[in-house]
Amino acid sequence: MIQTVLIAAIFAAFAGHVDAECANACNGHGTCTSYDMCICNRNWQASDCSERVCMFGLAHVDTPKGDLDMDGTVSDPNLLIIDNSYTYPYGTTEQFPQMQDSDLAALDNSAHYYMECSNKGKCDRSTGECECYDGYDGVSCQRASCPGYPNSCSGHGVCKTIKQLANADYGNVYELWDKDKTMGCECDKGYSGPDCSERECKYGVDPLYLDDVSTVKYSIFDFATLSTSAKMTSRGEQKVATLFTNGEIEPEDGKWAIRYFDNHGEDWMTDPIIAGASCADVMDALYALPNDVITPSSLSCTMTSVYNGTENTFSYTTKSYDTDHPESSAHPYRLIYQMSLWEARTPNNEGEISTLSPITVYTGSNDTNIADAYDRVTISGFIYRIKFLGNPGKIRNPEIEVYLDGKRPSLVSPEGKVITKVWTDGQQGEYNDYFADHCDGVTAKIAHTTGALTRTSYLTGMTSAEKNLLKKCLGDSDFDTSNNQDVYNWDVGTKLYPHMIKLVRTVTTYTDGGYYAVLWYDTTVYYDEDKASSDGTFKLLNPFDSPDTFATDDYDIYTTKGTLALTSNNSEATFGFASKYIYMTNITYDQHGYNSSDAFDGDISCEIGNNNAGKMAYIQHCLNKTDLFTVLNWEFPAVNPPYINLYTAERLYTGNYQYSVADRFNTPHWEGLHTDTHELHYMTHFINTDIATNWGASIGNFTTYNAAQAEVSFGKPQFHVYKFFPSTDSTYEYVAPCSNRGICDTDTGVCECFNGYTSDSCATQASLAV
């Protein structure tokens, strides 16, 4: 009997053990619990914990989850459901999770939440590794592969995230959900295409573009090595050596170099150039660059020496003439420089952008009567105007390098601060001629009224018939043909929408690319010679002077169907000379402010969010990256640069607020308005340009208060940003690979020229093709 009871007890115990046995004992990857259920270890799943869980990543595309708990409804994104899930150990939601945007606003509908293999791969449950679909890679298939993966970018580029690519492009910022997921190739210079497999061919000027009137706009840059030293009294090796050294204890000649960028974007740096070198030495350094980067015998150089000169007036007292148009020639071209060197007012160890910039009072190129506390800077040094007549196209702004010995500068001024600048004065290279419409039958001369702020340039020397032809050529200016005038179907031009043209001297060389000008028709004044038959005057918004200053020069006029438009009358532009940074501001905002939520502080960028959407009420045309623009003052044309640069916006961004309004403007308190301690928005909004400015503009039309609370009005004319909208009907790409007269073999990078054209860029027209 006892034996029977023991056997029964043993079987009962065994039976109990069998009841608690989990499938395959959870395969050693989990814990067996009651009800024969496995609680799997992390990254294991299935009823017996035999399957691996693969890596999760932000989903490239989302998969709707639906009614997971089968209650007949899809619950809202804040309700967590599904407990004890291997895939979602912390639960999940039936709708996509509610997220926040960059302004911390809740998003009711969101996407790209974490999914296994980022929803672009299949999980191998035996290994826990994602088997990515074609075009995706990474442990969780989180990356959209670069072309050619795993041999990405054909060996001629680097595979980077979209965030890295944006940063490589003038420091732009990309912070969207796919910043580390979307990939692309950054090609080596000379290669292009999605996978960097295509070789680029040589650029040239379309030979069919050149005719009796069309000319080429080659790049002409000024290179300046300057010092704020005021002890240079005359020219000579002794004085040059005193002005610039290499900074060593036993000083030697100071040295600098030019960094030049070709059509493909590759940079080339010259051998060291001795400070104060002759034009011949500078050109030799450029010619010595390998691979004929600079076409032999194609450069022209003019050297201007500055000795204790005032930054914006020295060239009026010291005459300097263009090498190709000397003082003794029929058309002498005098070089005029009106600088405004902002970095001369920053500490010696800082450049133009300084921590003190927002609270520093700067000046503009046209400022002459200013307080002693902000007096003009005295400079000494050398300026080289170099014409790159063998390198057509839009060339990236060259740079001057002064760190030729690691981190130690090789160009030092013992008695002052070294300032180097590179800029173009209305003579930028181009691929596209945006003003390709020649106004046939019209030539004009340039004349001027007198006065300091009221001096105005205007077109003259035209007959009534020519003026009417010009009206027809100008056409519409404001995107609205319904308000055009008379039989010529044209707009006179306004502050919001003036006309933009190109002026080219009628008798000139093919390398004279002309100058941009902005004009409008004033029907209230009659400056023309034929006043009896005149109904107005074509005024120029820029105080354009013929380079030879001759009033007898005739100019051909080129127009465009494109539009020049004021971005915002409430946003003011301020910038230093030869700078790639233009600051957008609204002094009224900083001084007085607004109680409304849509206060406008001058930012004209097209990027908006919940915290600045109201700004669009103050902006007629916002500015985006790659947009073309220029900066002008409408009320006082005399303060504008004589020659206009057309800039490309490479980056628009907002910096951090560092100071209060009182730090800059000493603004008194107004009830309900800004106080002295309100954050200063002045000089926080930037436009990064492709080429350096050829002018300087200080802020204007605001009132500040001195220590005694006495009102002090600066009253400087305001500069505004004007955006240019090109028209395809008026644009001709005349500098292109193979000069538009051949096909580029992207396997070899060699041009296959059409019949009748030859040379490595197909830019030479054979006689048989005529």
PDB file of N, CA and C in Angstrom, residues 45-99:
ATOM      1  N   GLN A  45      12.175  36.599 -29.670  1.00  0.00           N
ATOM      2  CA  GLN A  45      10.723  36.568 -29.736  1.00  0.00           C
ATOM      3  C   GLN A  45      10.246  35.174 -30.132  1.00  0.00           C
ATOM      4  N   ALA A  46       8.965  35.033 -30.353  1.00  0.00           N
ATOM      5  CA  ALA A  46       8.248  33.795 -30.682  1.00  0.00           C
ATOM      6  C   ALA A  46       7.863  33.065 -29.401  1.00  0.00           C
ATOM      7  N   SER A  47       6.952  32.102 -29.510  1.00  0.00           N
ATOM      8  CA  SER A  47       6.431  31.410 -28.333  1.00  0.00           C
ATOM      9  C   SER A  47       7.506  30.636 -27.600  1.00  0.00           C
ATOM     10  N   ASP A  48       8.542  30.197 -28.336  1.00  0.00           N
ATOM     11  CA  ASP A  48       9.636  29.473 -27.686  1.00  0.00           C
ATOM     12  C   ASP A  48      10.940  30.272 -27.684  1.00  0.00           C
ATOM     13  N   CYS A  49      10.841  31.580 -27.940  1.00  0.00           N
ATOM     14  CA  CYS A  49      12.028  32.466 -27.931  1.00  0.00           C
ATOM     15  C   CYS A  49      13.105  31.989 -28.896  1.00  0.00           C
ATOM     16  N   SER A  50      12.676  31.441 -30.006  1.00  0.00           N
ATOM     17  CA  SER A  50      13.645  30.903 -30.958  1.00  0.00           C
ATOM     18  C   SER A  50      14.003  31.885 -32.063  1.00  0.00           C
ATOM     19  N   GLU A  51      13.291  33.003 -32.142  1.00  0.00           N
ATOM     20  CA  GLU A  51      13.501  33.940 -33.236  1.00  0.00           C
ATOM     21  C   GLU A  51      14.165  35.213 -32.730  1.00  0.00           C
ATOM     22  N   ARG A  52      15.096  35.693 -33.525  1.00  0.00           N
ATOM     23  CA  ARG A  52      15.785  36.928 -33.177  1.00  0.00           C
ATOM     24  C   ARG A  52      14.957  38.142 -33.605  1.00  0.00           C
ATOM     25  N   VAL A  53      15.091  39.212 -32.864  1.00  0.00           N
ATOM     26  CA  VAL A  53      14.504  40.500 -33.251  1.00  0.00           C
ATOM     27  C   VAL A  53      15.606  41.329 -33.902  1.00  0.00           C
ATOM     28  N   CYS A  54      15.312  41.897 -35.052  1.00  0.00           N
ATOM     29  CA  CYS A  54      16.319  42.675 -35.780  1.00  0.00           C
ATOM     30  C   CYS A  54      16.340  44.119 -35.294  1.00  0.00           C
ATOM     31  N   MET A  55      17.362  44.820 -35.742  1.00  0.00           N
ATOM     32  CA  MET A  55      17.537  46.217 -35.348  1.00  0.00           C
ATOM     33  C   MET A  55      16.412  47.093 -35.883  1.00  0.00           C
ATOM     34  N   PHE A  56      16.070  48.115 -35.102  1.00  0.00           N
ATOM     35  CA  PHE A  56      15.051  49.076 -35.496  1.00  0.00           C
ATOM     36  C   PHE A  56      15.725  50.360 -35.992  1.00  0.00           C
ATOM     37  N   GLY A  57      15.046  51.044 -36.877  1.00  0.00           N
ATOM     38  CA  GLY A  57      15.488  52.355 -37.341  1.00  0.00           C
ATOM     39  C   GLY A  57      14.284  53.176 -37.739  1.00  0.00           C
ATOM     40  N   LEU A  58      14.470  54.490 -37.901  1.00  0.00           N
ATOM     41  CA  LEU A  58      13.364  55.328 -38.350  1.00  0.00           C
ATOM     42  C   LEU A  58      12.895  54.845 -39.712  1.00  0.00           C
ATOM     43  N   ALA A  59      11.592  54.611 -39.836  1.00  0.00           N
ATOM     44  CA  ALA A  59      11.042  54.026 -41.059  1.00  0.00           C
ATOM     45  C   ALA A  59      11.182  54.985 -42.234  1.00  0.00           C
ATOM     46  N   HIS A  60      11.678  54.457 -43.352  1.00  0.00           N
ATOM     47  CA  HIS A  60      11.697  55.254 -44.578  1.00  0.00           C
ATOM     48  C   HIS A  60      10.265  55.514 -45.031  1.00  0.00           C
ATOM     49  N   VAL A  61       9.434  54.481 -44.955  1.00  0.00           N
ATOM     50  CA  VAL A  61       8.003  54.591 -45.250  1.00  0.00           C
ATOM     51  C   VAL A  61       7.270  53.854 -44.144  1.00  0.00           C
ATOM     52  N   ASP A  62       6.100  54.330 -43.805  1.00  0.00           N
ATOM     53  CA  ASP A  62       5.375  53.752 -42.685  1.00  0.00           C
ATOM     54  C   ASP A  62       4.389  52.678 -43.143  1.00  0.00           C
ATOM     55  N   THR A  63       4.139  51.741 -42.258  1.00  0.00           N
ATOM     56  CA  THR A  63       3.131  50.710 -42.464  1.00  0.00           C
ATOM     57  C   THR A  63       2.005  50.945 -41.471  1.00  0.00           C
ATOM     58  N   PRO A  64       0.788  51.169 -41.950  1.00  0.00           N
ATOM     59  CA  PRO A  64      -0.326  51.371 -41.008  1.00  0.00           C
ATOM     60  C   PRO A  64      -0.485  50.168 -40.088  1.00  0.00           C
ATOM     61  N   LYS A  65      -0.699  50.453 -38.814  1.00  0.00           N
ATOM     62  CA  LYS A  65      -0.826  49.370 -37.838  1.00  0.00           C
ATOM     63  C   LYS A  65      -2.273  48.888 -37.716  1.00  0.00           C
ATOM     64  N   GLY A  66      -3.201  49.819 -37.740  1.00  0.00           N
ATOM     65  CA  GLY A  66      -4.598  49.424 -37.676  1.00  0.00           C
ATOM     66  C   GLY A  66      -5.057  49.092 -36.265  1.00  0.00           C
ATOM     67  N   ASP A  67      -6.170  48.362 -36.173  1.00  0.00           N
ATOM     68  CA  ASP A  67      -6.814  48.027 -34.900  1.00  0.00           C
ATOM     69  C   ASP A  67      -6.119  46.825 -34.276  1.00  0.00           C
ATOM     70  N   LEU A  68      -5.031  47.071 -33.569  1.00  0.00           N
ATOM     71  CA  LEU A  68      -4.216  45.981 -33.036  1.00  0.00           C
ATOM     72  C   LEU A  68      -4.923  45.213 -31.920  1.00  0.00           C
ATOM     73  N   ASP A  69      -5.731  45.890 -31.102  1.00  0.00           N
ATOM     74  CA  ASP A  69      -6.395  45.194 -29.994  1.00  0.00           C
ATOM     75  C   ASP A  69      -7.813  44.753 -30.345  1.00  0.00           C
ATOM     76  N   MET A  70      -8.184  44.937 -31.612  1.00  0.00           N
ATOM     77  CA  MET A  70      -9.460  44.441 -32.138  1.00  0.00           C
ATOM     78  C   MET A  70     -10.659  44.905 -31.325  1.00  0.00           C
ATOM     79  N   ASP A  71     -10.645  46.196 -30.930  1.00  0.00           N
ATOM     80  CA  ASP A  71     -11.798  46.721 -30.204  1.00  0.00           C
ATOM     81  C   ASP A  71     -12.733  47.497 -31.110  1.00  0.00           C
ATOM     82  N   GLY A  72     -12.456  47.473 -32.402  1.00  0.00           N
ATOM     83  CA  GLY A  72     -13.337  48.115 -33.364  1.00  0.00           C
ATOM     84  C   GLY A  72     -13.011  49.557 -33.653  1.00  0.00           C
ATOM     85  N   THR A  73     -12.015  50.134 -32.984  1.00  0.00           N
ATOM     86  CA  THR A  73     -11.612  51.520 -33.230  1.00  0.00           C
ATOM     87  C   THR A  73     -10.093  51.612 -33.279  1.00  0.00           C
ATOM     88  N   VAL A  74      -9.620  52.634 -33.990  1.00  0.00           N
ATOM     89  CA  VAL A  74      -8.190  52.940 -34.009  1.00  0.00           C
ATOM     90  C   VAL A  74      -7.969  54.061 -33.015  1.00  0.00           C
ATOM     91  N   SER A  75      -7.341  53.742 -31.904  1.00  0.00           N
ATOM     92  CA  SER A  75      -7.196  54.695 -30.807  1.00  0.00           C
ATOM     93  C   SER A  75      -6.223  55.808 -31.166  1.00  0.00           C
ATOM     94  N   ASP A  76      -6.253  56.898 -30.382  1.00  0.00           N
ATOM     95  CA  ASP A  76      -5.446  58.079 -30.685  1.00  0.00           C
ATOM     96  C   ASP A  76      -3.968  57.809 -30.395  1.00  0.00           C
ATOM     97  N   PRO A  77      -3.088  58.677 -30.862  1.00  0.00           N
ATOM     98  CA  PRO A  77      -1.649  58.403 -30.771  1.00  0.00           C
ATOM     99  C   PRO A  77      -1.064  58.470 -29.374  1.00  0.00           C
ATOM    100  N   ASN A  78      -1.848  58.871 -28.397  1.00  0.00           N
ATOM    101  CA  ASN A  78      -1.323  58.945 -27.029  1.00  0.00           C
ATOM    102  C   ASN A  78      -1.644  57.709 -26.193  1.00  0.00           C
ATOM    103  N   LEU A  79      -2.439  56.776 -26.742  1.00  0.00           N
ATOM    104  CA  LEU A  79      -2.873  55.611 -25.986  1.00  0.00           C
ATOM    105  C   LEU A  79      -1.980  54.412 -26.304  1.00  0.00           C
ATOM    106  N   LEU A  80      -1.235  53.966 -25.314  1.00  0.00           N
ATOM    107  CA  LEU A  80      -0.380  52.799 -25.490  1.00  0.00           C
ATOM    108  C   LEU A  80      -1.197  51.528 -25.330  1.00  0.00           C
ATOM    109  N   ILE A  81      -1.000  50.571 -26.223  1.00  0.00           N
ATOM    110  CA  ILE A  81      -1.662  49.272 -26.157  1.00  0.00           C
ATOM    111  C   ILE A  81      -0.633  48.173 -26.387  1.00  0.00           C
ATOM    112  N   ILE A  82      -1.081  46.924 -26.376  1.00  0.00           N
ATOM    113  CA  ILE A  82      -0.259  45.742 -26.616  1.00  0.00           C
ATOM    114  C   ILE A  82       0.801  45.581 -25.523  1.00  0.00           C
ATOM    115  N   ASP A  83       0.455  44.904 -24.466  1.00  0.00           N
ATOM    116  CA  ASP A  83       1.406  44.619 -23.401  1.00  0.00           C
ATOM    117  C   ASP A  83       2.171  43.334 -23.703  1.00  0.00           C
ATOM    118  N   ASN A  84       3.383  43.257 -23.164  1.00  0.00           N
ATOM    119  CA  ASN A  84       4.200  42.040 -23.252  1.00  0.00           C
ATOM    120  C   ASN A  84       4.454  41.610 -24.691  1.00  0.00           C
ATOM    121  N   SER A  85       4.616  42.587 -25.582  1.00  0.00           N
ATOM    122  CA  SER A  85       4.941  42.270 -26.970  1.00  0.00           C
ATOM    123  C   SER A  85       6.450  42.190 -27.129  1.00  0.00           C
ATOM    124  N   TYR A  86       6.896  41.197 -27.880  1.00  0.00           N
ATOM    125  CA  TYR A  86       8.339  41.076 -28.102  1.00  0.00           C
ATOM    126  C   TYR A  86       8.845  42.211 -28.995  1.00  0.00           C
ATOM    127  N   THR A  87       8.039  42.568 -29.975  1.00  0.00           N
ATOM    128  CA  THR A  87       8.439  43.634 -30.898  1.00  0.00           C
ATOM    129  C   THR A  87       8.316  45.003 -30.247  1.00  0.00           C
ATOM    130  N   TYR A  88       7.275  45.165 -29.401  1.00  0.00           N
ATOM    131  CA  TYR A  88       7.054  46.440 -28.731  1.00  0.00           C
ATOM    132  C   TYR A  88       7.015  46.196 -27.223  1.00  0.00           C
ATOM    133  N   PRO A  89       8.166  45.975 -26.602  1.00  0.00           N
ATOM    134  CA  PRO A  89       8.181  45.637 -25.168  1.00  0.00           C
ATOM    135  C   PRO A  89       7.610  46.733 -24.279  1.00  0.00           C
ATOM    136  N   TYR A  90       7.601  47.953 -24.750  1.00  0.00           N
ATOM    137  CA  TYR A  90       7.059  49.054 -23.964  1.00  0.00           C
ATOM    138  C   TYR A  90       5.707  49.505 -24.496  1.00  0.00           C
ATOM    139  N   GLY A  91       5.100  48.653 -25.303  1.00  0.00           N
ATOM    140  CA  GLY A  91       3.809  48.973 -25.868  1.00  0.00           C
ATOM    141  C   GLY A  91       3.945  49.789 -27.140  1.00  0.00           C
ATOM    142  N   THR A  92       2.838  49.968 -27.814  1.00  0.00           N
ATOM    143  CA  THR A  92       2.845  50.768 -29.033  1.00  0.00           C
ATOM    144  C   THR A  92       1.486  51.433 -29.173  1.00  0.00           C
ATOM    145  N   THR A  93       1.292  52.159 -30.250  1.00  0.00           N
ATOM    146  CA  THR A  93       0.035  52.859 -30.500  1.00  0.00           C
ATOM    147  C   THR A  93      -0.531  52.415 -31.821  1.00  0.00           C
ATOM    148  N   GLU A  94      -1.836  52.577 -31.979  1.00  0.00           N
ATOM    149  CA  GLU A  94      -2.464  52.200 -33.237  1.00  0.00           C
ATOM    150  C   GLU A  94      -2.301  53.296 -34.285  1.00  0.00           C
ATOM    151  N   GLN A  95      -2.385  54.535 -33.876  1.00  0.00           N
ATOM    152  CA  GLN A  95      -2.025  55.629 -34.766  1.00  0.00           C
ATOM    153  C   GLN A  95      -0.528  55.896 -34.612  1.00  0.00           C
ATOM    154  N   PHE A  96       0.037  56.628 -35.561  1.00  0.00           N
ATOM    155  CA  PHE A  96       1.450  56.962 -35.450  1.00  0.00           C
ATOM    156  C   PHE A  96       1.655  57.869 -34.247  1.00  0.00           C
ATOM    157  N   PRO A  97       2.764  57.731 -33.560  1.00  0.00           N
ATOM    158  CA  PRO A  97       2.968  58.499 -32.321  1.00  0.00           C
ATOM    159  C   PRO A  97       2.910  59.989 -32.573  1.00  0.00           C
ATOM    160  N   GLN A  98       2.418  60.697 -31.577  1.00  0.00           N
ATOM    161  CA  GLN A  98       2.386  62.155 -31.664  1.00  0.00           C
ATOM    162  C   GLN A  98       3.771  62.697 -31.367  1.00  0.00           C
ATOM    163  N   MET A  99       4.284  63.498 -32.300  1.00  0.00           N
ATOM    164  CA  MET A  99       5.634  64.040 -32.155  1.00  0.00           C
ATOM    165  C   MET A  99       5.565  65.554 -32.048  1.00  0.00           C
TER     166      MET A  99
END
